[in-house]
Amino acid sequence: MNSVTVSAPGKIIIAGEHAVVYGYPALLAATDKRLRLTLHIKGDLPDLNTLRAQNLAHLIKVISKLSSVKKLDIKSEIPAGSGMGSSAALAVALSAAWHKLSSGKDGAHYDVINDQAFQLEKLQHGNPSGGDNTVVTYGGWLWFRKETSQIKVFKMLANVPTIDHLYLLDTGKPTENTGQMVQQVADLRERQPEKVTAAFEGMQQVARGWLEVMTSGNTKIVPDLIKQNHQHLLDIGVVSNRAKKIISQIEEAGGAAKITGAGGKSQGSGMLLVYHPQVEKLVKANVKDKLQSVEFSEQGVRYE
Ligand code: PMV
């Protein structure tokens, strides 16, 4: 019997979500919440890409029924469907486990794992940028751009400055999944190309502003960058009324906030990234007690 345990982190999109699907740059960061996957097999595994499934959850069921699979155990600390990279973590962990057991090779072959995970992200979301699986594979802070569906360029950022006063806040699980949110933006882009392109161009400026934060350590512009990013996300219609209200209250109390992933339209918009230098000012907005700490992580996928 062969067995492997692998873990992969969750992620936050710091800037450029949705725009990244259309070739604009994004900044992403891995977080310390992780998903762990253990796979025991006896015999050979098929090529993962030959298994037919409608989405990742279905693929897990299909895998569990393979005669060579004796155990597939998945435990995750990453909130599901909330823009925190839960599906990317599953795609990456599964790809890493599969790679090790079917190739027998030790060590993490990040490029192979990342390419395989991108195929699984496509199964899950239809038209992903590849940013989520890449930051989850490599960990840390990542500057990412999709040039074509085959060619992605990215750079791990070193010596990232500490950014204080950042928190997470849950606005509730979206009823729409990432694929549906990406499709809504595609539909809006068909109807109102100028408006959506202007929002994407604005998000590109925000992402470049973050690069300045990363390279010069000038963290003073962080709240403005978060606010601007949020305005552009409003323009492309991926923030629900519930999340809009919470973000307005945070801004009125002197802070800034934005979604961390694909967002959501009709109910929750998933997790927010919140900046506030004095959280006691958020008591009135009834938000302070709901803030969660956010920890970034250098650690990408790893065998345990
Ligand atoms: O909500 P998540 O974690 O699935 O993030 C999706 C990010 C998008 O930019 C909306 C899509 C993508 O593929 O990059």
JSON list of C-alpha atoms in Angstrom, two decimals, residues 9-136:
[
{"chain": "A", "resi": 9, "resn": "PRO", "atom": "CA", "xyz": [-3.01, 26.81, 1.95]},
{"chain": "A", "resi": 10, "resn": "GLY", "atom": "CA", "xyz": [-5.98, 29.02, 1.27]},
{"chain": "A", "resi": 11, "resn": "LYS", "atom": "CA", "xyz": [-5.57, 32.40, -0.43]},
{"chain": "A", "resi": 12, "resn": "ILE", "atom": "CA", "xyz": [-6.80, 35.97, -0.67]},
{"chain": "A", "resi": 13, "resn": "ILE", "atom": "CA", "xyz": [-6.87, 38.09, -3.81]},
{"chain": "A", "resi": 14, "resn": "ILE", "atom": "CA", "xyz": [-5.36, 41.38, -2.68]},
{"chain": "A", "resi": 15, "resn": "ALA", "atom": "CA", "xyz": [-6.04, 43.20, -5.97]},
{"chain": "A", "resi": 16, "resn": "GLY", "atom": "CA", "xyz": [-7.31, 42.49, -9.47]},
{"chain": "A", "resi": 17, "resn": "GLU", "atom": "CA", "xyz": [-9.94, 39.75, -9.03]},
{"chain": "A", "resi": 18, "resn": "HIS", "atom": "CA", "xyz": [-12.08, 39.14, -12.13]},
{"chain": "A", "resi": 19, "resn": "ALA", "atom": "CA", "xyz": [-9.86, 41.48, -14.19]},
{"chain": "A", "resi": 20, "resn": "VAL", "atom": "CA", "xyz": [-7.21, 38.75, -13.93]},
{"chain": "A", "resi": 21, "resn": "VAL", "atom": "CA", "xyz": [-9.42, 36.44, -16.01]},
{"chain": "A", "resi": 22, "resn": "TYR", "atom": "CA", "xyz": [-8.99, 38.93, -18.92]},
{"chain": "A", "resi": 23, "resn": "GLY", "atom": "CA", "xyz": [-5.21, 39.23, -18.75]},
{"chain": "A", "resi": 24, "resn": "TYR", "atom": "CA", "xyz": [-4.87, 42.08, -16.25]},
{"chain": "A", "resi": 25, "resn": "PRO", "atom": "CA", "xyz": [-2.40, 41.59, -13.40]},
{"chain": "A", "resi": 26, "resn": "ALA", "atom": "CA", "xyz": [-3.42, 40.51, -9.92]},
{"chain": "A", "resi": 27, "resn": "LEU", "atom": "CA", "xyz": [-1.75, 40.34, -6.54]},
{"chain": "A", "resi": 28, "resn": "LEU", "atom": "CA", "xyz": [-2.56, 37.29, -4.43]},
{"chain": "A", "resi": 29, "resn": "ALA", "atom": "CA", "xyz": [-1.36, 36.00, -1.07]},
{"chain": "A", "resi": 30, "resn": "ALA", "atom": "CA", "xyz": [-1.47, 32.57, 0.57]},
{"chain": "A", "resi": 31, "resn": "THR", "atom": "CA", "xyz": [-2.95, 32.37, 4.06]},
{"chain": "A", "resi": 32, "resn": "ASP", "atom": "CA", "xyz": [-2.18, 30.15, 7.05]},
{"chain": "A", "resi": 33, "resn": "LYS", "atom": "CA", "xyz": [-5.49, 28.21, 6.93]},
{"chain": "A", "resi": 34, "resn": "ARG", "atom": "CA", "xyz": [-4.81, 24.85, 5.25]},
{"chain": "A", "resi": 35, "resn": "LEU", "atom": "CA", "xyz": [-6.50, 21.86, 3.68]},
{"chain": "A", "resi": 36, "resn": "ARG", "atom": "CA", "xyz": [-5.04, 18.39, 4.38]},
{"chain": "A", "resi": 37, "resn": "LEU", "atom": "CA", "xyz": [-5.57, 15.42, 2.11]},
{"chain": "A", "resi": 38, "resn": "THR", "atom": "CA", "xyz": [-4.51, 11.81, 2.71]},
{"chain": "A", "resi": 39, "resn": "LEU", "atom": "CA", "xyz": [-4.63, 9.27, -0.09]},
{"chain": "A", "resi": 40, "resn": "HIS", "atom": "CA", "xyz": [-3.95, 5.51, 0.36]},
{"chain": "A", "resi": 41, "resn": "ILE", "atom": "CA", "xyz": [-3.76, 3.36, -2.73]},
{"chain": "A", "resi": 42, "resn": "LYS", "atom": "CA", "xyz": [-3.05, -0.24, -3.64]},
{"chain": "A", "resi": 43, "resn": "GLY", "atom": "CA", "xyz": [-2.15, -0.68, -7.29]},
{"chain": "A", "resi": 44, "resn": "ASP", "atom": "CA", "xyz": [-1.96, 1.96, -10.00]},
{"chain": "A", "resi": 45, "resn": "LEU", "atom": "CA", "xyz": [-3.78, 5.25, -10.40]},
{"chain": "A", "resi": 46, "resn": "PRO", "atom": "CA", "xyz": [-5.26, 6.34, -13.75]},
{"chain": "A", "resi": 47, "resn": "ASP", "atom": "CA", "xyz": [-4.32, 9.70, -15.32]},
{"chain": "A", "resi": 48, "resn": "LEU", "atom": "CA", "xyz": [-6.35, 12.23, -13.32]},
{"chain": "A", "resi": 49, "resn": "ASN", "atom": "CA", "xyz": [-7.45, 13.98, -16.53]},
{"chain": "A", "resi": 50, "resn": "THR", "atom": "CA", "xyz": [-9.10, 10.82, -17.86]},
{"chain": "A", "resi": 51, "resn": "LEU", "atom": "CA", "xyz": [-11.63, 10.70, -14.98]},
{"chain": "A", "resi": 52, "resn": "ARG", "atom": "CA", "xyz": [-14.98, 12.21, -15.93]},
{"chain": "A", "resi": 53, "resn": "ALA", "atom": "CA", "xyz": [-16.72, 14.43, -13.37]},
{"chain": "A", "resi": 54, "resn": "GLN", "atom": "CA", "xyz": [-18.93, 17.53, -13.31]},
{"chain": "A", "resi": 55, "resn": "ASN", "atom": "CA", "xyz": [-16.99, 19.37, -10.62]},
{"chain": "A", "resi": 56, "resn": "LEU", "atom": "CA", "xyz": [-14.40, 18.81, -7.91]},
{"chain": "A", "resi": 57, "resn": "ALA", "atom": "CA", "xyz": [-16.84, 17.38, -5.35]},
{"chain": "A", "resi": 58, "resn": "HIS", "atom": "CA", "xyz": [-18.05, 14.89, -7.94]},
{"chain": "A", "resi": 59, "resn": "LEU", "atom": "CA", "xyz": [-14.45, 14.05, -8.89]},
{"chain": "A", "resi": 60, "resn": "ILE", "atom": "CA", "xyz": [-13.70, 13.21, -5.24]},
{"chain": "A", "resi": 61, "resn": "LYS", "atom": "CA", "xyz": [-16.65, 10.78, -5.27]},
{"chain": "A", "resi": 62, "resn": "VAL", "atom": "CA", "xyz": [-15.42, 9.22, -8.53]},
{"chain": "A", "resi": 63, "resn": "ILE", "atom": "CA", "xyz": [-11.91, 8.82, -7.08]},
{"chain": "A", "resi": 64, "resn": "SER", "atom": "CA", "xyz": [-13.21, 7.27, -3.86]},
{"chain": "A", "resi": 65, "resn": "LYS", "atom": "CA", "xyz": [-14.85, 4.53, -5.92]},
{"chain": "A", "resi": 66, "resn": "LEU", "atom": "CA", "xyz": [-11.68, 3.56, -7.85]},
{"chain": "A", "resi": 67, "resn": "SER", "atom": "CA", "xyz": [-10.62, 0.03, -6.97]},
{"chain": "A", "resi": 68, "resn": "SER", "atom": "CA", "xyz": [-7.03, 1.15, -6.30]},
{"chain": "A", "resi": 69, "resn": "VAL", "atom": "CA", "xyz": [-8.10, 3.85, -3.82]},
{"chain": "A", "resi": 70, "resn": "LYS", "atom": "CA", "xyz": [-8.31, 2.46, -0.29]},
{"chain": "A", "resi": 71, "resn": "LYS", "atom": "CA", "xyz": [-8.77, 5.76, 1.54]},
{"chain": "A", "resi": 72, "resn": "LEU", "atom": "CA", "xyz": [-9.25, 9.42, 0.60]},
{"chain": "A", "resi": 73, "resn": "ASP", "atom": "CA", "xyz": [-9.53, 11.73, 3.57]},
{"chain": "A", "resi": 74, "resn": "ILE", "atom": "CA", "xyz": [-9.90, 15.53, 3.30]},
{"chain": "A", "resi": 75, "resn": "LYS", "atom": "CA", "xyz": [-9.97, 17.98, 6.20]},
{"chain": "A", "resi": 76, "resn": "SER", "atom": "CA", "xyz": [-10.03, 21.72, 5.64]},
{"chain": "A", "resi": 77, "resn": "GLU", "atom": "CA", "xyz": [-9.72, 24.79, 7.85]},
{"chain": "A", "resi": 78, "resn": "ILE", "atom": "CA", "xyz": [-10.48, 27.02, 4.84]},
{"chain": "A", "resi": 79, "resn": "PRO", "atom": "CA", "xyz": [-14.09, 28.27, 4.77]},
{"chain": "A", "resi": 80, "resn": "ALA", "atom": "CA", "xyz": [-15.76, 26.77, 1.70]},
{"chain": "A", "resi": 81, "resn": "GLY", "atom": "CA", "xyz": [-17.13, 28.95, -1.10]},
{"chain": "A", "resi": 82, "resn": "SER", "atom": "CA", "xyz": [-16.07, 32.21, 0.54]},
{"chain": "A", "resi": 83, "resn": "GLY", "atom": "CA", "xyz": [-13.33, 33.55, -1.72]},
{"chain": "A", "resi": 84, "resn": "MET", "atom": "CA", "xyz": [-10.59, 32.03, 0.44]},
{"chain": "A", "resi": 85, "resn": "GLY", "atom": "CA", "xyz": [-9.33, 29.49, -2.10]},
{"chain": "A", "resi": 86, "resn": "SER", "atom": "CA", "xyz": [-10.94, 26.33, -0.73]},
{"chain": "A", "resi": 87, "resn": "SER", "atom": "CA", "xyz": [-11.41, 24.77, -4.17]},
{"chain": "A", "resi": 88, "resn": "ALA", "atom": "CA", "xyz": [-7.91, 25.76, -5.32]},
{"chain": "A", "resi": 89, "resn": "ALA", "atom": "CA", "xyz": [-6.45, 24.19, -2.16]},
{"chain": "A", "resi": 90, "resn": "LEU", "atom": "CA", "xyz": [-8.33, 20.96, -2.91]},
{"chain": "A", "resi": 91, "resn": "ALA", "atom": "CA", "xyz": [-7.26, 21.01, -6.57]},
{"chain": "A", "resi": 92, "resn": "VAL", "atom": "CA", "xyz": [-3.61, 21.57, -5.63]},
{"chain": "A", "resi": 93, "resn": "ALA", "atom": "CA", "xyz": [-3.53, 19.03, -2.78]},
{"chain": "A", "resi": 94, "resn": "LEU", "atom": "CA", "xyz": [-5.17, 16.38, -4.94]},
{"chain": "A", "resi": 95, "resn": "SER", "atom": "CA", "xyz": [-2.78, 17.08, -7.82]},
{"chain": "A", "resi": 96, "resn": "ALA", "atom": "CA", "xyz": [0.23, 16.87, -5.48]},
{"chain": "A", "resi": 97, "resn": "ALA", "atom": "CA", "xyz": [-0.94, 13.60, -3.90]},
{"chain": "A", "resi": 98, "resn": "TRP", "atom": "CA", "xyz": [-1.67, 12.11, -7.34]},
{"chain": "A", "resi": 99, "resn": "HIS", "atom": "CA", "xyz": [1.67, 13.22, -8.72]},
{"chain": "A", "resi": 100, "resn": "LYS", "atom": "CA", "xyz": [3.63, 11.63, -5.89]},
{"chain": "A", "resi": 101, "resn": "LEU", "atom": "CA", "xyz": [1.77, 8.32, -5.91]},
{"chain": "A", "resi": 102, "resn": "SER", "atom": "CA", "xyz": [1.65, 7.89, -9.67]},
{"chain": "A", "resi": 103, "resn": "SER", "atom": "CA", "xyz": [5.19, 9.09, -10.47]},
{"chain": "A", "resi": 104, "resn": "GLY", "atom": "CA", "xyz": [6.81, 7.74, -7.30]},
{"chain": "A", "resi": 105, "resn": "LYS", "atom": "CA", "xyz": [8.90, 10.93, -7.32]},
{"chain": "A", "resi": 106, "resn": "ASP", "atom": "CA", "xyz": [9.80, 12.59, -4.07]},
{"chain": "A", "resi": 107, "resn": "GLY", "atom": "CA", "xyz": [9.83, 16.35, -3.64]},
{"chain": "A", "resi": 108, "resn": "ALA", "atom": "CA", "xyz": [7.24, 18.81, -4.80]},
{"chain": "A", "resi": 109, "resn": "HIS", "atom": "CA", "xyz": [7.32, 19.34, -8.57]},
{"chain": "A", "resi": 110, "resn": "TYR", "atom": "CA", "xyz": [5.52, 22.63, -8.37]},
{"chain": "A", "resi": 111, "resn": "ASP", "atom": "CA", "xyz": [5.11, 23.27, -12.09]},
{"chain": "A", "resi": 112, "resn": "VAL", "atom": "CA", "xyz": [3.59, 19.82, -12.71]},
{"chain": "A", "resi": 113, "resn": "ILE", "atom": "CA", "xyz": [1.30, 20.12, -9.68]},
{"chain": "A", "resi": 114, "resn": "ASN", "atom": "CA", "xyz": [0.25, 23.65, -10.66]},
{"chain": "A", "resi": 115, "resn": "ASP", "atom": "CA", "xyz": [-0.55, 22.67, -14.26]},
{"chain": "A", "resi": 116, "resn": "GLN", "atom": "CA", "xyz": [-2.62, 19.70, -13.10]},
{"chain": "A", "resi": 117, "resn": "ALA", "atom": "CA", "xyz": [-4.42, 21.84, -10.51]},
{"chain": "A", "resi": 118, "resn": "PHE", "atom": "CA", "xyz": [-5.30, 24.36, -13.24]},
{"chain": "A", "resi": 119, "resn": "GLN", "atom": "CA", "xyz": [-7.05, 21.56, -15.16]},
{"chain": "A", "resi": 120, "resn": "LEU", "atom": "CA", "xyz": [-9.07, 20.77, -12.00]},
{"chain": "A", "resi": 121, "resn": "GLU", "atom": "CA", "xyz": [-9.88, 24.46, -11.50]},
{"chain": "A", "resi": 122, "resn": "LYS", "atom": "CA", "xyz": [-11.24, 24.47, -15.07]},
{"chain": "A", "resi": 123, "resn": "LEU", "atom": "CA", "xyz": [-13.45, 21.53, -14.16]},
{"chain": "A", "resi": 124, "resn": "GLN", "atom": "CA", "xyz": [-14.69, 23.46, -11.14]},
{"chain": "A", "resi": 125, "resn": "HIS", "atom": "CA", "xyz": [-15.06, 27.00, -12.56]},
{"chain": "A", "resi": 126, "resn": "GLY", "atom": "CA", "xyz": [-15.01, 26.79, -16.36]},
{"chain": "A", "resi": 127, "resn": "ASN", "atom": "CA", "xyz": [-12.76, 29.76, -17.12]},
{"chain": "A", "resi": 128, "resn": "PRO", "atom": "CA", "xyz": [-10.33, 30.38, -14.25]},
{"chain": "A", "resi": 129, "resn": "SER", "atom": "CA", "xyz": [-7.33, 32.67, -14.52]},
{"chain": "A", "resi": 130, "resn": "GLY", "atom": "CA", "xyz": [-5.02, 30.18, -12.84]},
{"chain": "A", "resi": 131, "resn": "GLY", "atom": "CA", "xyz": [-4.03, 32.72, -10.18]},
{"chain": "A", "resi": 132, "resn": "ASP", "atom": "CA", "xyz": [-5.65, 30.86, -7.27]},
{"chain": "A", "resi": 133, "resn": "ASN", "atom": "CA", "xyz": [-4.00, 27.50, -7.97]},
{"chain": "A", "resi": 134, "resn": "THR", "atom": "CA", "xyz": [-0.63, 29.20, -8.57]},
{"chain": "A", "resi": 135, "resn": "VAL", "atom": "CA", "xyz": [-0.51, 31.06, -5.24]},
{"chain": "A", "resi": 136, "resn": "VAL", "atom": "CA", "xyz": [-1.79, 27.98, -3.41]}
]
